[in-house]
Short mmCIF file of C-alpha atoms in Angstrom, two decimals:
data_model
loop_
_atom_site.label_atom_id
_atom_site.label_comp_id
_atom_site.label_asym_id
_atom_site.label_seq_id
_atom_site.Cartn_x
_atom_site.Cartn_y
_atom_site.Cartn_z
CA MET A 18 -125.80 101.57 252.86
CA ALA A 19 -125.07 99.65 249.75
CA SER A 20 -124.93 95.76 249.98
CA GLY A 21 -121.91 94.09 250.40
CA ARG A 22 -120.26 96.99 252.16
CA SER A 23 -119.26 96.68 255.86
CA VAL A 24 -119.91 99.35 257.88
CA LEU A 25 -118.85 100.04 261.61
CA LEU A 26 -119.76 103.04 263.79
CA GLY A 27 -118.63 104.05 266.98
CA ILE A 28 -119.98 106.68 268.95
CA TYR A 29 -117.17 108.50 271.37
CA ASN A 30 -117.25 111.53 273.72
CA THR A 31 -115.48 114.58 273.80
CA ASP A 32 -112.42 113.04 275.80
CA GLY A 33 -112.31 110.29 273.05
CA ASP A 34 -113.64 107.52 274.84
CA LEU A 35 -116.12 105.02 273.00
CA ILE A 36 -119.29 104.98 274.58
CA SER A 37 -121.32 102.90 272.12
CA GLY A 38 -120.74 101.09 268.90
CA GLU A 39 -118.19 98.58 267.16
CA LEU A 40 -115.52 100.83 266.19
CA PRO A 41 -112.62 100.99 268.92
CA GLY A 42 -109.10 102.01 268.31
CA PHE A 43 -110.09 106.13 267.10
CA ARG A 44 -109.59 107.72 270.52
CA ASP A 45 -106.89 110.49 269.19
CA THR A 46 -109.28 111.10 265.99
CA ALA A 47 -112.50 111.36 268.14
CA ARG A 48 -110.26 113.73 270.41
CA ARG A 49 -109.28 116.05 267.37
CA LEU A 50 -112.63 116.08 265.80
CA ALA A 51 -114.10 117.52 269.23
CA GLU A 52 -111.18 119.89 269.73
CA SER A 53 -111.65 121.46 266.23
CA ASN A 54 -115.73 121.21 266.43
CA VAL A 55 -115.69 119.07 263.06
CA SER A 56 -118.92 119.16 261.34
CA LEU A 57 -117.57 116.67 258.70
CA PHE A 58 -114.24 114.57 258.45
CA LEU A 59 -113.94 112.46 255.58
CA GLN A 60 -110.95 110.43 254.52
CA PHE A 61 -110.39 107.96 251.67
CA ARG A 62 -107.36 105.51 251.67
CA GLY A 63 -107.56 102.42 249.36
CA GLU A 64 -110.85 100.99 249.63
CA GLU A 65 -111.74 102.57 252.71
CA ALA A 66 -113.74 105.37 253.76
CA LEU A 67 -113.69 106.91 257.54
CA PHE A 68 -116.16 109.40 258.15
CA GLY A 69 -116.87 111.72 261.15
CA THR A 70 -119.01 114.36 262.72
CA ALA A 71 -119.61 116.05 266.09
CA VAL A 72 -123.09 116.29 266.66
CA ASN A 73 -124.85 118.03 269.52
CA VAL A 74 -127.19 115.52 271.38
CA GLN A 75 -129.59 115.69 274.23
CA ARG A 76 -130.85 112.60 276.06
CA SER A 77 -134.30 112.77 278.01
CA GLY A 78 -133.80 113.97 281.65
CA ARG A 79 -130.02 115.15 280.79
CA ARG A 80 -128.29 118.28 279.52
CA PRO A 81 -127.44 118.86 276.31
CA ASP A 82 -123.98 117.35 275.10
CA THR A 83 -121.55 116.82 272.11
CA VAL A 84 -120.52 113.35 270.64
CA ILE A 85 -118.21 112.12 268.00
CA VAL A 86 -119.64 109.79 265.30
CA LEU A 87 -117.25 107.99 263.52
CA ILE A 88 -118.16 105.74 260.65
CA ARG A 89 -115.68 103.16 258.60
CA ALA A 90 -117.07 101.80 255.26
CA LEU A 91 -115.31 99.23 253.57
CA PRO A 92 -115.02 98.43 250.75
CA VAL A 93 -115.91 101.45 248.84
CA ARG A 94 -116.47 101.22 244.92
CA TYR A 95 -115.52 104.45 243.77
CA THR A 96 -117.95 105.70 240.86
CA ARG A 97 -119.39 109.21 239.57
CA GLU A 98 -121.69 109.13 242.54
CA THR A 99 -119.29 108.84 245.15
CA GLY A 100 -119.98 112.22 246.42
CA ARG A 101 -123.12 110.94 247.33
CA LEU A 102 -121.47 108.73 249.79
CA VAL A 103 -121.45 111.98 252.21
CA ILE A 104 -125.34 112.24 252.82
CA LEU A 105 -125.53 108.17 253.17
CA LEU A 106 -122.97 108.62 256.11
CA TYR A 107 -124.66 111.47 257.52
CA ARG A 108 -128.07 109.73 257.44
CA GLU A 109 -126.39 106.33 258.83
CA ALA A 110 -124.79 108.54 261.94
CA ILE A 111 -128.26 110.18 262.64
CA THR A 112 -130.16 106.85 262.50
CA SER A 113 -127.47 105.22 264.66
CA LEU A 114 -127.85 108.13 267.48
CA GLU A 115 -131.65 108.08 267.22
CA SER A 116 -131.68 104.55 267.86
CA ALA A 117 -129.44 104.94 270.96
CA ASP A 118 -132.33 107.39 272.40
CA TYR A 119 -130.36 110.94 271.49
CA ARG A 120 -132.20 113.64 270.34
CA ILE A 121 -130.51 115.32 267.82
CA LEU A 122 -130.04 119.10 268.30
CA ASN A 123 -127.99 120.24 265.42
CA ILE A 124 -124.60 119.90 263.96
CA GLY A 125 -122.54 122.58 264.03
CA ASN A 126 -125.01 124.72 265.28
CA ASP A 127 -127.01 124.36 262.32
CA GLU A 128 -130.24 122.77 262.15
CA GLU A 129 -130.61 123.23 258.39
CA LEU A 130 -128.31 120.26 257.33
CA ILE A 131 -130.04 117.81 259.63
CA ARG A 132 -133.47 118.84 257.64
CA ALA A 133 -131.81 118.69 254.48
CA VAL A 134 -130.03 114.94 255.54
CA ARG A 135 -133.52 113.66 256.37
CA ALA A 136 -134.81 114.69 253.16
CA GLY A 137 -131.63 113.41 251.11
CA GLU A 138 -130.64 116.50 249.93
CA ALA A 139 -127.59 117.32 252.26
CA ASP A 140 -125.18 117.73 248.94
CA GLY A 141 -127.44 120.26 247.15
CA ARG A 142 -125.20 120.56 244.30
CA ARG A 143 -126.55 122.90 241.14
CA LYS A 144 -124.75 122.83 238.05
CA VAL A 145 -123.67 126.65 238.22
CA ALA A 146 -120.42 127.95 236.71
CA PHE A 147 -118.98 129.15 240.13
CA GLU A 148 -119.71 125.90 241.68
CA SER A 149 -118.04 123.89 238.97
CA ARG A 150 -115.02 126.30 238.56
CA SER A 151 -114.35 126.35 242.22
CA SER A 152 -114.38 122.83 242.55
CA GLU A 153 -112.30 122.16 239.70
CA PHE A 154 -109.89 124.49 240.78
CA VAL A 155 -109.83 123.22 244.46
CA ALA A 156 -109.59 119.44 243.02
CA GLY A 157 -106.72 120.45 240.89
CA LYS A 158 -104.63 121.78 243.64
CA LEU A 159 -105.17 118.33 245.61
CA VAL A 160 -104.14 116.53 242.64
CA ALA A 161 -100.79 118.87 242.38
CA THR A 162 -100.25 117.78 245.98
CA GLN A 163 -101.23 121.13 247.47
CA THR A 164 -103.75 121.76 250.43
CA ALA A 165 -106.56 124.06 249.87
CA VAL A 166 -108.27 126.45 252.49
CA VAL A 167 -112.03 127.44 251.50
CA VAL A 168 -114.11 129.60 253.59
CA SER A 169 -117.83 129.55 254.19
CA ARG A 170 -120.18 130.14 257.10
CA ASN A 171 -123.20 128.00 255.13
CA LEU A 172 -122.42 124.75 256.35
CA ARG A 173 -124.64 123.00 254.08
CA ALA A 174 -122.92 124.80 250.95
CA SER A 175 -119.78 123.87 252.63
CA VAL A 176 -120.85 119.84 252.59
CA ALA A 177 -122.00 120.40 249.12
CA HIS A 178 -118.48 121.62 248.09
CA VAL A 179 -116.69 118.63 249.74
CA ALA A 180 -118.83 116.22 247.67
CA ALA A 181 -118.30 117.88 244.19
CA VAL A 182 -114.49 117.62 244.99
CA VAL A 183 -114.69 114.02 245.95
CA ASP A 184 -116.66 113.36 242.55
CA ILE A 185 -113.98 115.07 240.31
CA LEU A 186 -111.18 113.13 242.53
CA VAL A 187 -112.85 109.45 242.02
CA PRO A 188 -110.12 108.29 239.74
CA VAL A 189 -107.50 108.87 242.75
CA LEU A 190 -109.12 109.08 246.02
CA ARG A 191 -107.78 105.40 246.63
CA LEU A 192 -104.38 107.32 246.92
CA GLY A 193 -105.42 109.31 250.12
CA TYR A 194 -107.07 112.57 250.62
CA THR A 195 -108.82 113.92 253.81
CA PHE A 196 -111.58 116.71 253.74
CA SER A 197 -112.87 118.85 256.65
CA VAL A 198 -115.27 121.18 257.54
CA SER A 199 -114.74 122.92 261.19
CA LYS A 200 -114.94 125.67 263.44
CA LYS A 201 -111.31 125.46 263.91
CA THR A 202 -107.95 124.59 261.83
CA PHE A 203 -108.05 120.77 261.13
CA ASP A 204 -105.07 119.00 259.38
CA ALA A 205 -106.62 117.87 256.11
CA ASN A 206 -105.98 118.13 252.21
CA LEU A 207 -109.24 120.49 252.09
CA SER A 208 -110.20 122.37 254.88
CA ILE A 209 -113.47 124.66 254.83
CA LEU A 210 -113.49 127.11 257.98
CA PRO A 211 -116.07 130.08 258.69
CA ASP A 212 -113.05 132.38 258.66
CA LYS A 213 -109.86 133.04 257.38
CA PRO A 214 -107.01 131.36 259.93
CA PRO A 215 -104.29 133.62 260.84
CA ASN A 216 -101.54 131.21 259.66
CA VAL A 217 -102.61 131.40 256.00
CA SER A 218 -101.89 134.36 253.95
CA ALA A 219 -104.93 133.88 251.78
CA VAL A 220 -107.59 131.33 251.16
CA ASP A 221 -108.50 129.92 247.95
CA VAL A 222 -111.97 130.28 247.74
CA GLU A 223 -114.68 132.14 249.45
CA LEU A 224 -117.80 130.28 248.98
CA ASP A 225 -119.99 132.94 250.07
CA ASN A 226 -118.66 135.42 247.84
CA GLN A 227 -118.29 133.12 244.90
CA TYR A 228 -115.08 134.47 244.73
CA ILE A 229 -111.86 132.12 243.62
CA SER A 230 -108.45 133.49 244.55
CA ARG A 231 -105.64 133.45 241.83
CA ALA A 232 -108.21 132.23 239.26
CA SER A 233 -106.85 133.98 236.36
CA ALA A 234 -103.10 133.03 237.31
CA ASP A 235 -103.31 129.54 238.24
CA GLY A 236 -106.87 128.16 237.15
CA ASP A 237 -106.10 127.07 233.88
CA VAL A 238 -103.22 125.03 235.37
CA TYR A 239 -104.97 123.29 237.69
CA ARG A 240 -107.93 122.64 235.58
CA ARG A 241 -105.36 121.07 233.25
CA PHE A 242 -104.69 118.67 236.49
CA VAL A 243 -108.10 117.90 236.63
CA ASP A 244 -108.65 117.10 233.00
CA ALA A 245 -105.57 114.69 233.09
CA LEU A 246 -107.64 112.41 235.63
CA SER A 247 -109.61 111.24 232.71
CA ASP A 248 -106.55 109.43 231.32
CA PRO A 249 -106.77 105.85 232.35
CA GLY A 250 -103.00 105.92 233.14
CA THR A 251 -103.71 107.76 236.34
CA THR A 252 -104.82 104.57 238.03
CA ALA A 253 -101.51 103.14 237.73
CA PHE A 254 -99.55 105.53 240.09
CA ASN A 255 -99.18 104.25 243.43
CA SER A 256 -98.78 107.61 245.56
CA LYS A 257 -99.90 111.27 245.19
CA ASN A 258 -96.50 112.26 244.62
CA GLU A 259 -95.95 110.03 241.49
CA LEU A 260 -99.30 111.15 240.24
CA SER A 261 -98.32 114.96 240.64
CA ARG A 262 -94.94 114.32 238.92
CA GLY A 263 -96.47 112.29 236.08
CA ILE A 264 -99.25 114.72 235.11
CA ALA A 265 -97.22 118.00 235.96
CA THR A 266 -94.45 116.38 233.36
CA THR A 267 -96.97 115.25 231.01
CA ILE A 268 -98.33 118.83 231.18
CA TYR A 269 -95.01 120.39 230.69
CA LYS A 270 -93.87 118.04 227.49
CA LYS A 271 -97.15 118.63 225.92
CA THR A 272 -97.12 122.57 226.06
CA ARG A 273 -96.19 124.19 222.93
CA ASP A 274 -97.07 128.05 223.81
CA ARG A 275 -93.96 129.46 225.17
CA ASP A 276 -95.49 132.04 227.31
CA PHE A 277 -97.83 129.54 228.82
CA LYS A 278 -95.20 127.27 229.59
CA GLN A 279 -93.05 130.07 231.26
CA GLN A 280 -96.15 130.96 233.50
CA TYR A 281 -96.57 127.05 234.02
CA LEU A 282 -93.35 126.49 235.42
CA ARG A 283 -92.92 129.70 237.55
CA MET A 284 -96.30 128.53 239.00
CA ILE A 285 -94.77 124.86 239.67
CA SER A 286 -91.51 126.46 240.77
CA ALA A 287 -93.55 128.62 243.40
CA ALA A 288 -95.51 125.70 244.54
CA GLY A 289 -92.49 123.23 244.78
CA LEU A 290 -94.43 121.06 242.69
CA PRO A 291 -92.26 117.70 241.46
CA VAL A 292 -91.86 117.70 237.62
CA ASP A 293 -89.11 116.79 235.27
CA VAL A 294 -87.98 119.52 233.29
CA ASP A 295 -85.12 119.54 230.54
CA VAL A 296 -81.81 120.84 231.14
CA ASP A 297 -82.31 124.34 229.14
CA ASP A 298 -85.54 125.01 230.93
CA ALA A 299 -84.04 124.23 234.66
CA VAL A 300 -81.03 126.58 233.95
CA ALA A 301 -83.33 129.25 232.24
CA SER A 302 -85.47 129.25 235.64
CA VAL A 303 -82.67 130.02 237.71
CA ILE A 304 -81.84 133.04 235.48
CA GLN A 305 -85.71 134.30 234.82
CA GLN A 306 -87.26 133.47 237.89
CA LYS A 307 -84.22 133.85 240.29
CA ARG A 308 -85.04 130.77 241.84
CA THR A 309 -83.30 127.59 242.39
CA ALA A 310 -86.05 125.01 242.82
CA LEU A 311 -86.56 123.97 239.34
CA PHE A 312 -82.65 123.42 238.92
CA GLU A 313 -82.67 121.59 242.24
CA GLN A 314 -85.37 119.16 241.04
CA TYR A 315 -83.31 118.42 237.63
CA LEU A 316 -80.29 117.78 239.84
CA LYS A 317 -82.21 115.15 242.02
CA SER A 318 -84.11 113.43 238.86
CA ARG A 319 -82.94 110.73 236.81
CA ARG A 320 -82.79 113.23 233.68
CA PHE A 321 -79.55 114.74 235.18
CA ASN A 322 -76.63 114.54 233.14
CA ARG A 323 -73.27 116.46 234.11
CA SER A 324 -72.34 116.21 230.19
CA SER A 325 -75.61 117.99 229.27
CA LEU A 326 -75.39 120.46 232.05
CA ARG A 327 -71.84 121.87 231.39
CA ASP A 328 -72.84 122.00 227.39
CA ALA A 329 -76.30 124.22 228.63
CA LEU A 330 -74.16 126.49 230.86
CA ALA A 331 -71.47 126.81 227.92
CA ARG A 332 -74.33 127.88 225.49
CA LEU A 333 -75.28 130.69 227.83
CA SER A 334 -74.17 134.23 227.02
CA SER A 335 -71.48 136.01 229.37
CA ALA A 336 -74.47 138.15 231.56
CA ASP A 337 -76.86 134.96 231.55
CA SER A 338 -73.80 132.86 232.92
CA MET A 339 -73.06 135.46 235.71
CA ALA A 340 -76.38 135.84 236.41
CA PHE A 341 -76.83 132.42 236.83
CA TRP A 342 -74.04 131.67 239.22
CA GLU A 343 -75.20 135.06 241.16
CA VAL A 344 -78.55 133.08 242.12
CA LEU A 345 -76.89 130.09 243.09
CA ALA A 346 -74.28 131.88 245.33
CA GLN A 347 -77.18 133.97 246.83
CA ALA A 348 -79.62 130.95 247.33
CA PRO A 349 -80.55 129.79 250.91
CA ALA A 350 -78.95 126.77 250.69
CA PRO A 351 -75.90 124.75 252.49
CA TYR A 352 -72.69 123.97 250.75
CA ASP A 353 -73.33 120.34 250.60
CA ARG A 354 -76.50 121.01 248.36
CA TRP A 355 -74.31 122.32 245.38
CA ARG A 356 -71.12 120.30 245.96
CA GLN A 357 -72.29 117.77 243.49
CA ILE A 358 -71.81 120.52 240.61
CA SER A 359 -68.28 121.66 241.43
CA ASP A 360 -66.66 120.39 238.81
CA LEU A 361 -68.89 122.55 236.37
CA LEU A 362 -67.66 125.73 238.34
CA GLN A 363 -64.92 126.19 235.75
CA THR A 364 -67.78 127.18 232.99
CA ASN A 365 -67.32 131.05 234.06
CA SER A 366 -63.99 131.31 235.97
CA MET A 367 -64.96 134.85 237.51
CA ALA A 368 -68.79 133.91 238.56
CA ALA A 369 -67.20 130.42 239.88
CA ALA A 370 -64.88 131.77 241.95
CA SER A 371 -67.32 134.06 243.34
CA PHE A 372 -69.66 131.18 244.10
CA SER A 373 -66.95 128.58 245.21
CA GLU A 374 -65.85 131.13 247.82
CA ARG A 375 -69.37 131.76 249.29
CA PHE A 376 -70.28 127.91 249.61
CA ARG A 377 -66.75 126.90 250.53
CA ASP A 378 -66.89 124.43 253.63
CA PRO A 379 -66.88 127.06 256.43
CA ALA A 380 -64.02 124.87 258.18
CA SER A 381 -62.05 125.45 255.10
CA ARG A 382 -62.59 129.38 254.90
CA THR A 383 -59.65 131.66 255.86
CA SER A 384 -60.84 134.31 258.40
CA ALA A 385 -57.89 136.63 257.30
CA PRO A 386 -58.60 139.33 254.45
CA ALA A 387 -56.86 138.75 251.18
CA ALA A 388 -54.68 141.59 251.32
CA ALA A 389 -53.02 139.58 254.47
CA TRP A 390 -51.33 137.00 252.44
CA SER A 391 -50.59 139.08 249.34
CA SER A 392 -49.60 142.59 248.14
CA VAL A 393 -50.63 141.99 244.68
CA PRO A 394 -54.01 143.27 243.54
CA ALA A 395 -56.59 140.73 243.17
CA GLY A 396 -57.26 141.43 239.56
CA ARG A 397 -53.34 140.99 238.99
CA ARG A 398 -53.31 137.99 240.73
CA ASN A 399 -56.04 136.35 238.65
CA ARG A 400 -54.41 137.27 235.59
CA ARG A 401 -50.81 135.83 236.53
CA TRP A 402 -51.58 132.14 237.91
CA PRO A 403 -52.90 130.97 234.53
CA LEU A 404 -49.51 132.18 232.77
CA ALA A 405 -47.96 130.50 235.43
CA VAL A 406 -49.50 127.12 234.92
CA ALA A 407 -49.06 127.41 231.19
CA ALA A 408 -45.37 127.90 231.59
CA ILE A 409 -44.90 124.76 233.97
CA ILE A 410 -46.82 122.69 231.39
CA VAL A 411 -44.70 123.77 228.80
CA LEU A 412 -41.62 123.01 230.74
CA CYS A 413 -42.89 119.49 231.53
CA ALA A 414 -43.60 118.88 228.08
CA LEU A 415 -39.78 120.02 226.76
CA VAL A 416 -37.92 118.08 229.41
CA LEU A 417 -40.31 114.54 228.50
CA SER A 418 -39.45 115.13 224.84
CA LEU A 419 -35.83 115.67 225.90
CA ALA A 420 -35.70 112.47 227.92
CA LEU A 421 -37.14 110.41 225.03
CA LEU A 422 -34.66 111.72 222.46
CA THR A 423 -31.76 111.03 224.42
CA GLY A 424 -32.83 107.49 225.71
CA LEU A 425 -33.27 108.19 229.16
CA LEU A 426 -37.20 106.67 229.10
CA PRO A 427 -38.28 104.22 227.01
CA ALA A 428 -40.30 104.95 223.97
CA PRO A 429 -44.24 104.09 224.28
CA VAL A 430 -45.10 100.71 222.76
CA ALA A 431 -48.60 99.52 221.30
CA ARG A 432 -49.65 96.73 224.13
CA PRO A 433 -51.87 93.97 223.14
CA ASN A 434 -55.60 93.77 224.94
CA ALA A 435 -55.14 92.62 228.45
CA THR A 436 -56.53 89.29 229.50
CA VAL A 437 -58.26 87.75 232.57
CA ASN A 438 -57.46 84.18 233.04
CA GLY A 439 -56.87 83.73 229.12
CA ASP A 440 -60.12 85.67 228.51
CA GLU A 441 -60.37 89.43 226.89
CA ALA A 442 -60.23 91.91 229.69
CA LEU A 443 -63.50 94.26 229.77
CA ARG A 444 -63.02 98.00 230.95
CA ILE A 445 -65.97 100.42 231.08
CA VAL A 446 -65.56 103.76 232.26
CA SER A 447 -68.52 106.36 233.01
CA PRO A 448 -68.24 109.31 231.14
CA ASP A 449 -67.21 111.60 233.50
CA GLY A 450 -64.10 109.49 234.32
CA ILE A 451 -64.70 108.89 237.92
CA ALA A 452 -66.16 105.34 237.94
CA GLY A 453 -64.93 102.12 236.13
CA ILE A 454 -65.61 98.45 236.04
CA SER A 455 -63.08 95.72 235.26
CA THR A 456 -63.82 92.05 234.36
CA ALA A 457 -63.72 89.56 231.55
CA LYS A 458 -66.00 89.67 228.75
CA SER A 459 -67.01 86.00 229.37
CA ALA A 460 -67.93 86.82 232.91
CA VAL A 461 -70.99 89.44 231.92
CA LEU A 462 -74.34 87.77 231.70
CA GLY A 463 -77.67 88.61 231.06
CA LEU A 464 -77.08 90.89 227.88
CA SER A 465 -79.75 90.97 225.24
CA ALA A 466 -78.29 90.91 221.80
CA GLY A 467 -77.20 94.66 220.86
CA GLU A 468 -77.00 95.43 224.40
CA GLU A 469 -73.79 97.05 226.14
CA LEU A 470 -72.68 97.45 229.74
CA THR A 471 -72.71 101.05 230.57
CA ILE A 472 -71.97 103.15 233.59
CA GLN A 473 -73.89 106.53 234.36
CA GLU A 474 -73.64 109.05 237.04
CA VAL A 475 -76.99 109.85 238.32
CA THR A 476 -78.68 111.87 240.99
CA PRO A 477 -81.34 109.48 242.69
CA PRO A 478 -84.34 111.23 244.24
CA GLN A 479 -83.95 112.28 247.78
CA ASP A 480 -85.80 109.31 249.51
CA PHE A 481 -82.94 107.05 248.00
CA VAL A 482 -80.39 108.47 250.31
CA ALA A 483 -81.95 108.48 253.55
CA MET A 484 -79.89 106.27 255.53
CA GLY A 485 -79.43 107.91 258.93
CA ARG A 486 -76.26 107.96 260.24
CA TRP A 487 -74.54 107.24 256.51
CA LYS A 488 -73.81 110.17 254.43
CA PRO A 489 -74.05 110.30 250.89
CA ILE A 490 -71.01 112.25 249.14
CA GLY A 491 -72.80 112.95 245.97
CA LEU A 492 -71.63 109.99 244.05
CA PHE A 493 -74.20 107.83 242.69
CA TYR A 494 -73.56 105.54 239.57
CA LEU A 495 -75.91 103.33 237.46
CA VAL A 496 -74.66 100.24 235.98
CA SER A 497 -76.90 98.78 233.24
CA PRO A 498 -78.61 96.91 232.03
CA GLU A 499 -79.66 96.69 235.55
CA ALA A 500 -80.36 92.77 234.89
CA SER A 501 -76.91 92.19 234.32
CA THR A 502 -75.11 89.78 236.43
CA PHE A 503 -71.06 89.39 237.12
CA ASP A 504 -69.73 85.59 237.40
CA PRO A 505 -67.33 86.15 239.23
CA PRO A 506 -68.14 89.54 240.51
CA ALA A 507 -66.66 92.38 238.50
CA ARG A 508 -64.26 95.16 240.32
CA PHE A 509 -65.90 98.41 240.43
CA ALA A 510 -63.83 101.63 241.34
CA ILE A 511 -64.81 105.26 242.27
CA ILE A 512 -62.49 107.87 242.30
CA VAL A 513 -63.34 110.39 245.39
CA PRO A 514 -62.32 113.60 244.36
CA ALA A 515 -59.46 114.94 246.64
CA ASN A 516 -61.60 118.24 247.46
CA GLN A 517 -64.26 115.96 249.65
CA SER A 518 -64.22 116.33 253.03
CA ILE A 519 -65.09 112.93 254.68
CA GLU A 520 -65.53 112.05 258.30
CA GLY A 521 -65.24 108.49 259.02
CA SER A 522 -64.79 105.53 256.70
CA THR A 523 -65.97 105.39 252.97
CA ILE A 524 -67.72 102.72 251.79
CA ILE A 525 -69.75 101.69 248.57
CA ALA A 526 -73.15 100.35 248.91
CA ARG A 527 -75.51 98.76 246.61
CA ASN A 528 -79.28 99.88 246.41
CA ILE A 529 -81.52 96.93 246.90
CA GLN A 530 -85.22 98.68 247.40
CA ILE A 531 -86.55 102.15 246.29
CA GLY A 532 -87.06 103.73 249.68
CA GLY A 533 -83.49 103.98 250.88
CA ASP A 534 -82.65 100.42 251.64
CA TRP A 535 -78.90 100.00 250.81
CA GLU A 536 -76.42 96.75 250.98
CA GLN A 537 -73.10 97.60 252.21
CA LEU A 538 -70.21 95.98 250.26
CA GLU A 539 -66.80 95.26 251.25
CA THR A 540 -64.94 98.02 250.23
CA HIS A 541 -61.00 98.66 249.90
CA ALA A 542 -59.77 102.27 250.12
CA ALA A 543 -56.38 103.05 248.47
CA ALA A 544 -54.06 106.14 249.32
CA ASN A 545 -55.10 107.91 246.25
CA GLY A 546 -58.43 108.32 247.37
CA THR A 547 -60.15 105.60 245.04
CA VAL A 548 -62.21 102.98 246.81
CA THR A 549 -62.88 99.53 245.46
CA THR A 550 -65.45 96.71 245.76
CA SER A 551 -66.67 93.64 243.82
CA ILE A 552 -70.26 93.89 242.48
CA PRO A 553 -72.29 90.96 241.49
CA SER A 554 -74.43 92.69 239.44
CA GLY A 555 -75.86 95.58 237.47
CA GLY A 556 -77.78 98.45 239.59
CA LEU A 557 -77.33 101.41 241.39
CA TYR A 558 -74.35 102.32 243.66
CA GLY A 559 -73.40 104.78 245.91
CA VAL A 560 -70.37 106.15 248.09
CA PHE A 561 -71.14 107.03 251.64
CA ALA A 562 -69.44 108.19 254.48
CA VAL A 563 -69.88 106.24 257.50
CA PRO A 564 -68.93 108.31 261.14
CA VAL A 565 -66.77 106.53 263.32
CA PRO A 566 -68.73 105.89 266.54
CA ALA A 567 -66.93 107.97 269.50
CA PRO A 568 -65.28 105.82 272.27
CA GLU A 569 -67.08 104.79 275.24
#
């Protein structure tokens, strides 16, 4: 092995007991490798590589047996020859077993691999077209956070395929990837098996037949994921999901060909890949694909803007608008998932009425048919109630005008700007009119020249709202700039819509760390549904319902 690298090796029996070596603590891993008869297990994480293999051995005077060899190498320096690490680790395993007086019979009932390892040719890679295309296709799937299943009965070819994929993934291996060649299904990003497992509808590659599944449809897309690895910026990502989202979004933004973009978005939607799309494409995907996956991603992304979505829906034709709401109404989703866009349902009154009725909270639905509460036909009722509302508004306006003319009410007068302790007051309201900040201008600190305090409704990523017993009600607001502070703290108010069904108390909390850590703020609730608190700085704030503990 290369100098400067720490290598620890352990030999386990099939029950997971360490029988020789200096690598304890891998009992469960050894048992899993034995159960699945794993010929190659290779896992990269950070600067560490963990290798494992089940080897059939025999000691003098004893019956043949199977042992599990595990090797941990640290640190791993990722280079273009990292794939060669496979043969080096195999050689280390064979040498260690022979030093412990084991006679090597075979690996995976294949003696050819052992001969190739001894000769230094285990990877056996040849630069042929199929090998290049298949390894790029699989590597692209892994970069896109997909798992890949390959079938082959040739152990040496399987090991070579793993080595080729590892070489492609060198820039991002530190993010954590697992590879396996086994007789039975084993949990890995890339699994190579002798036959198609029953729980998989189709395999990705058949090495022995030189066949790539869906190569014509998705191959170009996955190769673009691989091409993106040449960008030095990929080293800045800290997780596979971030990497996949970053590459997927970059491909989306750079794609000018409309047909390819539609194909790309269909594949992204079907695979459930993370991507940041524009509002128009998010809406169009619902209509064209009859799926809500991309639209749901848009609602959860920081690109979500209520006004932009309302404008996009308003631009739809009548037929497209009906199709959009019909797909949402038929989507297999709970009511809570769509509650955050309930105020947009008026874009198309007929479609919205159908959508709202289907997704109304089951507890509030009426079990009696419509004919039970009115003998007027539904179509006629829908035509009458807007006229009634308009008549009431006109009547109120006439009464108010008469009151002003007769002096019963004082005429409105211009008021000077309000002050807070002698300083001019500052009131900032979110575009949707639901959240607001009240403070003195002099209390706002940390604003750069030209910067202004703003409040914007956002839908944070899902991991932001994983709060256990706390239940987010869909109201999240970003106070920008996030580095701004208030001294003294500013008054922050959010109006909770009357149609929100909340069990327990309502609180405002401040996000203090990405990943779902929130700090509860002292919250006051008014009778009109407004909740208020004092905030010390900018940042992300949300409203949560906290269930009241049941009495003991």
